[in-house]
């Protein structure tokens, strides 16, 4: 436990972290990777280059400082991050390394303002926070290892099928290479894929949502090919999966993880809202719902550029046709002439509150959404403006968490 003086000192640094947080975390990653380049086998290089990981860590450090006297307030965030850590293989021995370079980064960025008192307070606070993560993650490692069909670390899976779903998205059907039992998962969860790309100095880890229901004899991931755009280079892993990985090849997978899951105990209507490849966890949830709770009302709303970029549309429409009290609606930003002629979409443009209220029967429902960050900000704002309670709003980031407000 932290004493009151340490808590007061940590809280006094909150305004400083709000201003200098990203500079501190950027320096932290630079120092840590310089001293421990082997950790580049774990961290997402693309998120580092785009600054997303630095911003996410800065937000997490800021939140920890702000709530240092009531860390239970950030427990949901701790669990979310811990799931990612377990999926990536972060272990207790990594925490002293992080602590050393985080404290050094604080001292470097703040200079004389980082007094001995402040650095000691943050040393003590980091110890408490690290212990909390280690404890939570220990339970997650145990659960992943001991469940039926479970495993620790990475397990070899064979690509049984490779299916092109749209112009940009391809699905990979994965089965255990050893022929063993397949661990179950909660609809909405993800796995980490470890990729060894020829010519690359380090391995690459990427997390992909499982896009089918848990009762299948395979795991399915549906991967968007990230092409170069503006100054952003093409995604190395997604391009490799699309262009190089073929049926019969073997991939290394971690056990399923994640907090963004369908609450199957709730019997109220459920609304799934997705943009682009953000539909993958929604399809898993909807498939599960249709099989286990066919009487539960459901609305599936999806935004895409047009039908050429709309993955798994026919599968969702088939589920809707066979399920009472369900509805699917599509929003296309740039429908093709064929889309217009076939009336294959329901709205042109973007989702907004007025449209949501016109297609969702009422706000007494549970809402799940996922997609590009700007899309998620729009949906989050619309749901709050509509008066949907915070407890009924659930979302998932593909990548480091960002602010939706």
Tab-separated table of C-alpha atoms in Angstrom, residues 1-399:
chain	number	residue	atom	x	y	z
A	1	UNK	CA	0.000	0.000	0.000
A	2	UNK	CA	1.119	3.565	-0.664
A	3	UNK	CA	1.283	6.068	2.155
A	4	UNK	CA	-0.602	9.357	1.932
A	5	UNK	CA	2.510	11.404	1.225
A	6	UNK	CA	3.384	9.239	-1.790
A	7	UNK	CA	-0.197	9.490	-3.042
A	8	UNK	CA	-0.126	13.281	-2.722
A	9	UNK	CA	3.167	13.513	-4.616
A	10	UNK	CA	1.859	11.289	-7.445
A	11	UNK	CA	-1.334	13.341	-7.722
A	12	UNK	CA	0.725	16.533	-7.910
A	13	UNK	CA	2.308	15.202	-11.119
A	14	UNK	CA	-1.046	14.728	-12.904
A	15	UNK	CA	-0.988	18.170	-14.626
A	16	UNK	CA	2.583	17.544	-15.763
A	17	UNK	CA	1.672	14.142	-17.203
A	18	UNK	CA	-1.222	15.683	-19.081
A	19	UNK	CA	1.230	17.979	-20.873
A	20	UNK	CA	4.342	15.824	-21.162
A	21	UNK	CA	2.908	12.292	-21.065
A	22	UNK	CA	3.493	11.418	-24.719
A	23	UNK	CA	7.026	12.856	-24.646
A	24	UNK	CA	7.762	10.662	-21.614
A	25	UNK	CA	6.399	7.492	-23.178
A	26	UNK	CA	8.145	8.175	-26.502
A	27	UNK	CA	11.445	8.538	-24.656
A	28	UNK	CA	10.631	5.434	-22.614
A	29	UNK	CA	10.207	3.215	-25.669
A	30	UNK	CA	13.342	4.603	-27.296
A	31	UNK	CA	15.422	3.880	-24.193
A	32	UNK	CA	13.922	0.446	-23.571
A	33	UNK	CA	14.335	-0.820	-27.131
A	34	UNK	CA	17.893	0.506	-27.278
A	35	UNK	CA	18.752	-1.459	-24.145
A	36	UNK	CA	16.580	-4.500	-24.888
A	37	UNK	CA	16.096	-4.904	-28.656
A	38	UNK	CA	14.795	-8.432	-28.045
A	39	UNK	CA	11.536	-6.858	-26.870
A	40	UNK	CA	10.917	-5.795	-30.472
A	41	UNK	CA	9.855	-9.431	-30.920
A	42	UNK	CA	6.805	-8.634	-28.769
A	43	UNK	CA	5.776	-5.050	-29.504
A	44	UNK	CA	3.871	-3.935	-32.596
A	45	UNK	CA	6.358	-1.987	-34.728
A	46	UNK	CA	3.656	-0.263	-36.789
A	47	UNK	CA	1.931	1.133	-33.698
A	48	UNK	CA	5.300	2.428	-32.527
A	49	UNK	CA	5.970	4.222	-35.808
A	50	UNK	CA	2.482	5.755	-35.881
A	51	UNK	CA	2.745	6.933	-32.267
A	52	UNK	CA	-0.385	5.039	-31.223
A	53	UNK	CA	1.355	2.925	-28.573
A	54	UNK	CA	3.070	5.953	-27.042
A	55	UNK	CA	-0.232	7.829	-26.797
A	56	UNK	CA	-2.029	4.813	-25.302
A	57	UNK	CA	0.653	4.320	-22.647
A	58	UNK	CA	0.627	8.036	-21.836
A	59	UNK	CA	-3.129	7.845	-21.250
A	60	UNK	CA	-2.701	4.780	-19.045
A	61	UNK	CA	0.021	6.428	-16.936
A	62	UNK	CA	-2.093	9.563	-16.606
A	63	UNK	CA	-5.111	7.522	-15.478
A	64	UNK	CA	-3.004	5.605	-12.951
A	65	UNK	CA	-1.677	8.840	-11.457
A	66	UNK	CA	-5.129	10.426	-11.344
A	67	UNK	CA	-6.641	7.414	-9.566
A	68	UNK	CA	-3.615	6.355	-7.537
A	69	UNK	CA	-5.641	6.526	-4.314
A	70	UNK	CA	-8.444	4.415	-5.819
A	71	UNK	CA	-6.824	2.044	-8.279
A	72	UNK	CA	-9.971	-0.072	-8.300
A	73	UNK	CA	-11.458	2.645	-10.539
A	74	UNK	CA	-9.119	1.644	-13.348
A	75	UNK	CA	-9.486	-2.117	-12.822
A	76	UNK	CA	-11.459	-2.539	-16.090
A	77	UNK	CA	-8.567	-0.903	-17.972
A	78	UNK	CA	-6.070	-3.070	-16.079
A	79	UNK	CA	-7.955	-6.208	-17.115
A	80	UNK	CA	-8.171	-5.070	-20.733
A	81	UNK	CA	-4.431	-4.411	-20.896
A	82	UNK	CA	-3.676	-7.619	-18.976
A	83	UNK	CA	-5.546	-9.669	-21.584
A	84	UNK	CA	-3.321	-8.157	-24.282
A	85	UNK	CA	-0.211	-8.786	-22.180
A	86	UNK	CA	-1.156	-12.450	-21.675
A	87	UNK	CA	-1.897	-12.817	-25.380
A	88	UNK	CA	1.482	-11.332	-26.293
A	89	UNK	CA	3.470	-13.246	-23.677
A	90	UNK	CA	4.375	-10.427	-21.280
A	91	UNK	CA	5.830	-12.035	-18.147
A	92	UNK	CA	6.717	-10.831	-14.598
A	93	UNK	CA	10.397	-10.506	-15.556
A	94	UNK	CA	9.505	-7.786	-18.062
A	95	UNK	CA	8.093	-5.415	-15.450
A	96	UNK	CA	11.419	-4.393	-13.817
A	97	UNK	CA	12.739	-3.532	-17.292
A	98	UNK	CA	9.703	-1.340	-17.990
A	99	UNK	CA	9.976	0.309	-14.579
A	100	UNK	CA	13.658	1.129	-14.988
A	101	UNK	CA	13.220	2.844	-18.338
A	102	UNK	CA	9.931	4.561	-17.470
A	103	UNK	CA	11.520	6.218	-14.454
A	104	UNK	CA	14.567	7.157	-16.513
A	105	UNK	CA	12.277	8.685	-19.164
A	106	UNK	CA	10.441	10.743	-16.538
A	107	UNK	CA	13.755	12.040	-15.238
A	108	UNK	CA	15.024	12.824	-18.745
A	109	UNK	CA	11.933	14.657	-19.984
A	110	UNK	CA	11.153	16.592	-16.815
A	111	UNK	CA	14.759	17.461	-16.013
A	112	UNK	CA	15.163	19.423	-12.780
A	113	UNK	CA	11.405	19.227	-12.179
A	114	UNK	CA	11.806	15.496	-11.557
A	115	UNK	CA	12.972	15.819	-7.957
A	116	UNK	CA	14.216	12.902	-5.892
A	117	UNK	CA	10.905	12.997	-4.039
A	118	UNK	CA	8.899	12.662	-7.248
A	119	UNK	CA	11.086	9.893	-8.636
A	120	UNK	CA	10.880	7.936	-5.369
A	121	UNK	CA	7.108	8.330	-5.274
A	122	UNK	CA	6.815	7.040	-8.828
A	123	UNK	CA	9.162	4.146	-8.008
A	124	UNK	CA	6.863	3.137	-5.162
A	125	UNK	CA	3.724	3.646	-7.233
A	126	UNK	CA	5.069	1.667	-10.168
A	127	UNK	CA	5.802	-1.244	-7.847
A	128	UNK	CA	2.183	-1.318	-6.678
A	129	UNK	CA	0.794	-1.000	-10.226
A	130	UNK	CA	3.157	-3.675	-11.586
A	131	UNK	CA	2.162	-6.079	-8.812
A	132	UNK	CA	-1.496	-5.532	-9.709
A	133	UNK	CA	-0.828	-6.390	-13.368
A	134	UNK	CA	1.321	-9.399	-12.506
A	135	UNK	CA	-1.368	-10.763	-10.199
A	136	UNK	CA	-4.174	-10.351	-12.726
A	137	UNK	CA	-2.085	-11.799	-15.547
A	138	UNK	CA	-1.046	-14.816	-13.457
A	139	UNK	CA	-4.691	-15.809	-13.200
A	140	UNK	CA	-5.157	-15.353	-16.941
A	141	UNK	CA	-2.133	-17.509	-17.767
A	142	UNK	CA	-3.442	-20.203	-15.440
A	143	UNK	CA	-6.891	-20.130	-17.009
A	144	UNK	CA	-5.515	-20.271	-20.562
A	145	UNK	CA	-3.260	-23.206	-19.686
A	146	UNK	CA	-5.688	-25.341	-17.674
A	147	UNK	CA	-8.910	-25.050	-19.696
A	148	UNK	CA	-9.849	-27.972	-21.913
A	149	UNK	CA	-7.678	-27.766	-25.003
A	150	UNK	CA	-5.769	-24.829	-23.506
A	151	UNK	CA	-2.086	-24.039	-23.785
A	152	UNK	CA	0.579	-21.588	-22.670
A	153	UNK	CA	2.589	-19.442	-25.036
A	154	UNK	CA	2.101	-20.184	-28.727
A	155	UNK	CA	0.684	-23.266	-30.415
A	156	UNK	CA	0.990	-24.364	-34.042
A	157	UNK	CA	-2.135	-24.139	-36.201
A	158	UNK	CA	-2.534	-25.236	-39.804
A	159	UNK	CA	-4.380	-23.094	-42.351
A	160	UNK	CA	-7.171	-25.445	-43.366
A	161	UNK	CA	-8.918	-22.960	-45.661
A	162	UNK	CA	-8.246	-19.478	-47.020
A	163	UNK	CA	-11.325	-17.607	-48.251
A	164	UNK	CA	-11.500	-14.177	-49.875
A	165	UNK	CA	-14.378	-12.325	-48.241
A	166	UNK	CA	-14.157	-8.959	-50.004
A	167	UNK	CA	-11.803	-6.676	-51.914
A	168	UNK	CA	-9.681	-6.204	-48.770
A	169	UNK	CA	-10.578	-8.962	-46.285
A	170	UNK	CA	-9.560	-12.621	-46.336
A	171	UNK	CA	-10.527	-15.301	-43.811
A	172	UNK	CA	-8.172	-17.986	-42.528
A	173	UNK	CA	-9.633	-21.182	-41.043
A	174	UNK	CA	-7.141	-22.543	-38.506
A	175	UNK	CA	-6.983	-25.992	-36.883
A	176	UNK	CA	-4.458	-27.369	-34.342
A	177	UNK	CA	-1.471	-28.809	-36.182
A	178	UNK	CA	-1.164	-31.528	-33.531
A	179	UNK	CA	-4.766	-32.655	-34.094
A	180	UNK	CA	-5.536	-31.970	-30.454
A	181	UNK	CA	-8.533	-30.425	-28.748
A	182	UNK	CA	-9.429	-26.860	-29.614
A	183	UNK	CA	-9.927	-24.537	-26.630
A	184	UNK	CA	-13.239	-22.697	-26.551
A	185	UNK	CA	-13.542	-18.920	-26.340
A	186	UNK	CA	-16.065	-16.193	-25.660
A	187	UNK	CA	-17.607	-14.550	-28.740
A	188	UNK	CA	-15.760	-11.281	-29.302
A	189	UNK	CA	-12.339	-12.480	-28.148
A	190	UNK	CA	-9.118	-12.429	-30.198
A	191	UNK	CA	-5.909	-14.389	-30.635
A	192	UNK	CA	-2.333	-13.253	-31.295
A	193	UNK	CA	-0.590	-14.534	-34.413
A	194	UNK	CA	3.199	-14.765	-34.402
A	195	UNK	CA	4.615	-14.218	-37.870
A	196	UNK	CA	8.154	-14.933	-39.077
A	197	UNK	CA	8.680	-12.881	-42.237
A	198	UNK	CA	11.792	-13.805	-44.256
A	199	UNK	CA	14.388	-11.028	-44.154
A	200	UNK	CA	12.910	-9.375	-41.046
A	201	UNK	CA	15.140	-9.070	-37.987
A	202	UNK	CA	12.304	-9.596	-35.503
A	203	UNK	CA	9.137	-11.607	-35.321
A	204	UNK	CA	5.803	-9.802	-35.634
A	205	UNK	CA	2.799	-10.250	-33.346
A	206	UNK	CA	-0.677	-9.181	-34.420
A	207	UNK	CA	-3.998	-9.633	-32.692
A	208	UNK	CA	-7.054	-10.624	-34.707
A	209	UNK	CA	-10.628	-11.121	-33.538
A	210	UNK	CA	-12.083	-14.587	-33.933
A	211	UNK	CA	-14.840	-14.139	-36.489
A	212	UNK	CA	-16.962	-17.262	-36.019
A	213	UNK	CA	-18.827	-18.847	-33.110
A	214	UNK	CA	-17.016	-20.928	-30.464
A	215	UNK	CA	-18.682	-24.251	-31.349
A	216	UNK	CA	-16.772	-24.698	-34.621
A	217	UNK	CA	-13.921	-27.221	-35.100
A	218	UNK	CA	-11.637	-24.348	-36.129
A	219	UNK	CA	-10.654	-20.774	-35.302
A	220	UNK	CA	-11.418	-18.235	-38.004
A	221	UNK	CA	-9.700	-14.877	-38.344
A	222	UNK	CA	-10.673	-12.387	-41.049
A	223	UNK	CA	-7.786	-10.100	-41.912
A	224	UNK	CA	-7.917	-6.761	-43.711
A	225	UNK	CA	-4.994	-6.124	-46.065
A	226	UNK	CA	-3.530	-2.778	-45.025
A	227	UNK	CA	-2.317	-1.124	-48.230
A	228	UNK	CA	-0.009	1.885	-48.283
A	229	UNK	CA	-1.902	5.146	-47.867
A	230	UNK	CA	-0.343	8.599	-47.872
A	231	UNK	CA	2.744	8.467	-45.656
A	232	UNK	CA	1.610	5.252	-44.020
A	233	UNK	CA	3.373	2.166	-45.441
A	234	UNK	CA	1.590	-1.074	-46.240
A	235	UNK	CA	1.010	-3.435	-43.330
A	236	UNK	CA	3.774	-6.033	-43.290
A	237	UNK	CA	1.817	-8.736	-41.518
A	238	UNK	CA	-1.522	-8.304	-43.283
A	239	UNK	CA	0.219	-8.212	-46.686
A	240	UNK	CA	2.226	-11.322	-45.791
A	241	UNK	CA	-0.892	-13.191	-44.706
A	242	UNK	CA	-2.806	-12.215	-47.848
A	243	UNK	CA	-0.027	-12.797	-50.360
A	244	UNK	CA	2.247	-15.458	-48.873
A	245	UNK	CA	0.352	-17.665	-46.432
A	246	UNK	CA	-1.491	-20.483	-48.180
A	247	UNK	CA	-3.637	-23.440	-47.234
A	248	UNK	CA	-1.497	-26.039	-45.475
A	249	UNK	CA	0.892	-23.476	-43.982
A	250	UNK	CA	1.386	-23.304	-40.214
A	251	UNK	CA	0.913	-20.243	-37.987
A	252	UNK	CA	1.710	-19.784	-34.308
A	253	UNK	CA	-1.257	-18.687	-32.172
A	254	UNK	CA	-1.763	-17.653	-28.566
A	255	UNK	CA	-4.854	-18.797	-26.670
A	256	UNK	CA	-7.985	-16.607	-27.027
A	257	UNK	CA	-8.136	-13.479	-24.870
A	258	UNK	CA	-10.092	-10.267	-24.448
A	259	UNK	CA	-12.746	-8.490	-22.373
A	260	UNK	CA	-14.936	-7.357	-25.278
A	261	UNK	CA	-17.350	-10.281	-25.200
A	262	UNK	CA	-21.046	-10.912	-25.671
A	263	UNK	CA	-22.999	-10.966	-22.413
A	264	UNK	CA	-25.092	-14.074	-22.961
A	265	UNK	CA	-26.873	-13.733	-19.607
A	266	UNK	CA	-28.566	-10.500	-20.643
A	267	UNK	CA	-31.850	-11.175	-22.449
A	268	UNK	CA	-32.491	-7.627	-23.676
A	269	UNK	CA	-32.196	-6.727	-27.368
A	270	UNK	CA	-28.632	-6.385	-28.653
A	271	UNK	CA	-27.350	-3.960	-31.271
A	272	UNK	CA	-24.126	-4.643	-33.185
A	273	UNK	CA	-22.603	-1.617	-34.959
A	274	UNK	CA	-19.469	-2.009	-37.062
A	275	UNK	CA	-17.353	-0.217	-39.625
A	276	UNK	CA	-14.982	-1.924	-42.060
A	277	UNK	CA	-13.118	-4.890	-40.607
A	278	UNK	CA	-14.600	-3.992	-37.210
A	279	UNK	CA	-17.405	-6.396	-38.041
A	280	UNK	CA	-15.270	-9.467	-37.220
A	281	UNK	CA	-16.048	-9.718	-33.475
A	282	UNK	CA	-19.671	-8.747	-34.235
A	283	UNK	CA	-20.076	-11.674	-36.633
A	284	UNK	CA	-18.738	-14.009	-33.948
A	285	UNK	CA	-21.242	-12.593	-31.451
A	286	UNK	CA	-24.160	-12.668	-33.896
A	287	UNK	CA	-23.404	-16.242	-34.996
A	288	UNK	CA	-23.349	-17.308	-31.354
A	289	UNK	CA	-26.536	-15.431	-30.537
A	290	UNK	CA	-28.405	-16.968	-33.472
A	291	UNK	CA	-27.512	-20.476	-32.279
A	292	UNK	CA	-27.800	-20.159	-28.515
A	293	UNK	CA	-30.483	-17.478	-28.073
A	294	UNK	CA	-32.483	-17.317	-31.310
A	295	UNK	CA	-35.368	-15.605	-29.494
A	296	UNK	CA	-33.243	-12.634	-28.386
A	297	UNK	CA	-33.891	-9.591	-30.627
A	298	UNK	CA	-30.820	-8.367	-32.509
A	299	UNK	CA	-29.941	-5.546	-34.895
A	300	UNK	CA	-26.782	-5.712	-37.033
A	301	UNK	CA	-25.630	-2.394	-38.547
A	302	UNK	CA	-22.547	-2.195	-40.743
A	303	UNK	CA	-20.785	0.618	-42.606
A	304	UNK	CA	-18.546	-0.031	-45.608
A	305	UNK	CA	-17.316	1.758	-48.705
A	306	UNK	CA	-19.589	-0.370	-50.917
A	307	UNK	CA	-20.515	-3.996	-51.588
A	308	UNK	CA	-17.047	-4.791	-52.936
A	309	UNK	CA	-15.579	-3.969	-49.528
A	310	UNK	CA	-18.398	-5.487	-47.494
A	311	UNK	CA	-17.198	-8.791	-46.045
A	312	UNK	CA	-19.486	-11.626	-44.874
A	313	UNK	CA	-22.609	-9.772	-45.910
A	314	UNK	CA	-24.416	-12.846	-47.268
A	315	UNK	CA	-23.652	-14.824	-44.085
A	316	UNK	CA	-25.188	-12.131	-41.886
A	317	UNK	CA	-28.217	-11.769	-44.157
A	318	UNK	CA	-28.746	-15.517	-43.988
A	319	UNK	CA	-28.663	-15.405	-40.182
A	320	UNK	CA	-31.188	-12.572	-40.153
A	321	UNK	CA	-33.533	-14.407	-42.511
A	322	UNK	CA	-33.592	-17.415	-40.205
A	323	UNK	CA	-33.945	-15.509	-36.934
A	324	UNK	CA	-37.102	-13.814	-35.702
A	325	UNK	CA	-36.952	-10.288	-34.245
A	326	UNK	CA	-33.708	-9.488	-36.059
A	327	UNK	CA	-32.664	-6.846	-38.582
A	328	UNK	CA	-29.581	-6.055	-40.687
A	329	UNK	CA	-28.915	-2.679	-42.303
A	330	UNK	CA	-25.994	-1.529	-44.461
A	331	UNK	CA	-24.563	1.986	-44.876
A	332	UNK	CA	-22.285	2.603	-47.883
A	333	UNK	CA	-20.186	5.744	-48.208
A	334	UNK	CA	-19.514	5.225	-51.952
A	335	UNK	CA	-22.028	2.763	-53.403
A	336	UNK	CA	-21.325	1.477	-56.901
A	337	UNK	CA	-23.770	1.791	-59.764
A	338	UNK	CA	-24.515	-1.904	-59.297
A	339	UNK	CA	-25.276	-1.266	-55.605
A	340	UNK	CA	-27.717	1.485	-56.554
A	341	UNK	CA	-29.381	-0.603	-59.230
A	342	UNK	CA	-29.784	-3.578	-56.916
A	343	UNK	CA	-30.779	-1.440	-53.901
A	344	UNK	CA	-28.194	-3.447	-51.980
A	345	UNK	CA	-27.766	-0.924	-49.182
A	346	UNK	CA	-30.066	1.019	-46.873
A	347	UNK	CA	-28.323	4.381	-46.477
A	348	UNK	CA	-25.712	6.280	-48.438
A	349	UNK	CA	-23.220	8.314	-46.440
A	350	UNK	CA	-22.496	7.867	-42.766
A	351	UNK	CA	-24.243	6.610	-39.674
A	352	UNK	CA	-25.661	9.309	-37.410
A	353	UNK	CA	-28.018	9.533	-34.454
A	354	UNK	CA	-31.084	10.318	-36.531
A	355	UNK	CA	-30.568	7.222	-38.647
A	356	UNK	CA	-29.734	5.009	-35.647
A	357	UNK	CA	-32.968	6.027	-33.953
A	358	UNK	CA	-34.899	5.226	-37.137
A	359	UNK	CA	-33.641	1.624	-37.359
A	360	UNK	CA	-33.119	0.640	-33.703
A	361	UNK	CA	-36.512	0.044	-32.042
A	362	UNK	CA	-35.501	1.689	-28.740
A	363	UNK	CA	-32.459	2.477	-26.636
A	364	UNK	CA	-33.273	-0.158	-23.993
A	365	UNK	CA	-30.717	-2.510	-25.464
A	366	UNK	CA	-27.076	-3.506	-25.175
A	367	UNK	CA	-24.826	-1.850	-27.759
A	368	UNK	CA	-21.543	-3.256	-29.106
A	369	UNK	CA	-19.465	-1.355	-31.660
A	370	UNK	CA	-16.081	-1.589	-33.355
A	371	UNK	CA	-14.351	-0.009	-36.343
A	372	UNK	CA	-11.938	2.801	-37.268
A	373	UNK	CA	-11.400	5.266	-34.423
A	374	UNK	CA	-13.239	8.200	-36.122
A	375	UNK	CA	-16.205	5.891	-36.754
A	376	UNK	CA	-16.171	4.768	-33.125
A	377	UNK	CA	-16.097	8.371	-31.896
A	378	UNK	CA	-19.189	9.145	-33.982
A	379	UNK	CA	-21.098	6.125	-32.673
A	380	UNK	CA	-20.041	6.734	-29.083
A	381	UNK	CA	-21.184	10.353	-29.253
A	382	UNK	CA	-24.495	9.379	-30.864
A	383	UNK	CA	-25.272	6.777	-28.205
A	384	UNK	CA	-24.502	9.216	-25.400
A	385	UNK	CA	-26.635	11.916	-27.023
A	386	UNK	CA	-29.454	9.387	-27.249
A	387	UNK	CA	-29.129	8.766	-23.515
A	388	UNK	CA	-27.905	5.173	-23.636
A	389	UNK	CA	-26.446	4.325	-20.179
A	390	UNK	CA	-22.683	3.868	-20.004
A	391	UNK	CA	-23.096	0.306	-18.718
A	392	UNK	CA	-24.881	-0.665	-21.944
A	393	UNK	CA	-22.152	0.688	-24.264
A	394	UNK	CA	-19.311	-1.700	-25.134
A	395	UNK	CA	-16.542	-1.193	-27.698
A	396	UNK	CA	-13.237	-2.622	-28.850
A	397	UNK	CA	-10.159	-0.923	-30.308
A	398	UNK	CA	-8.149	-2.705	-32.973
A	399	UNK	CA	-4.781	-1.624	-31.631
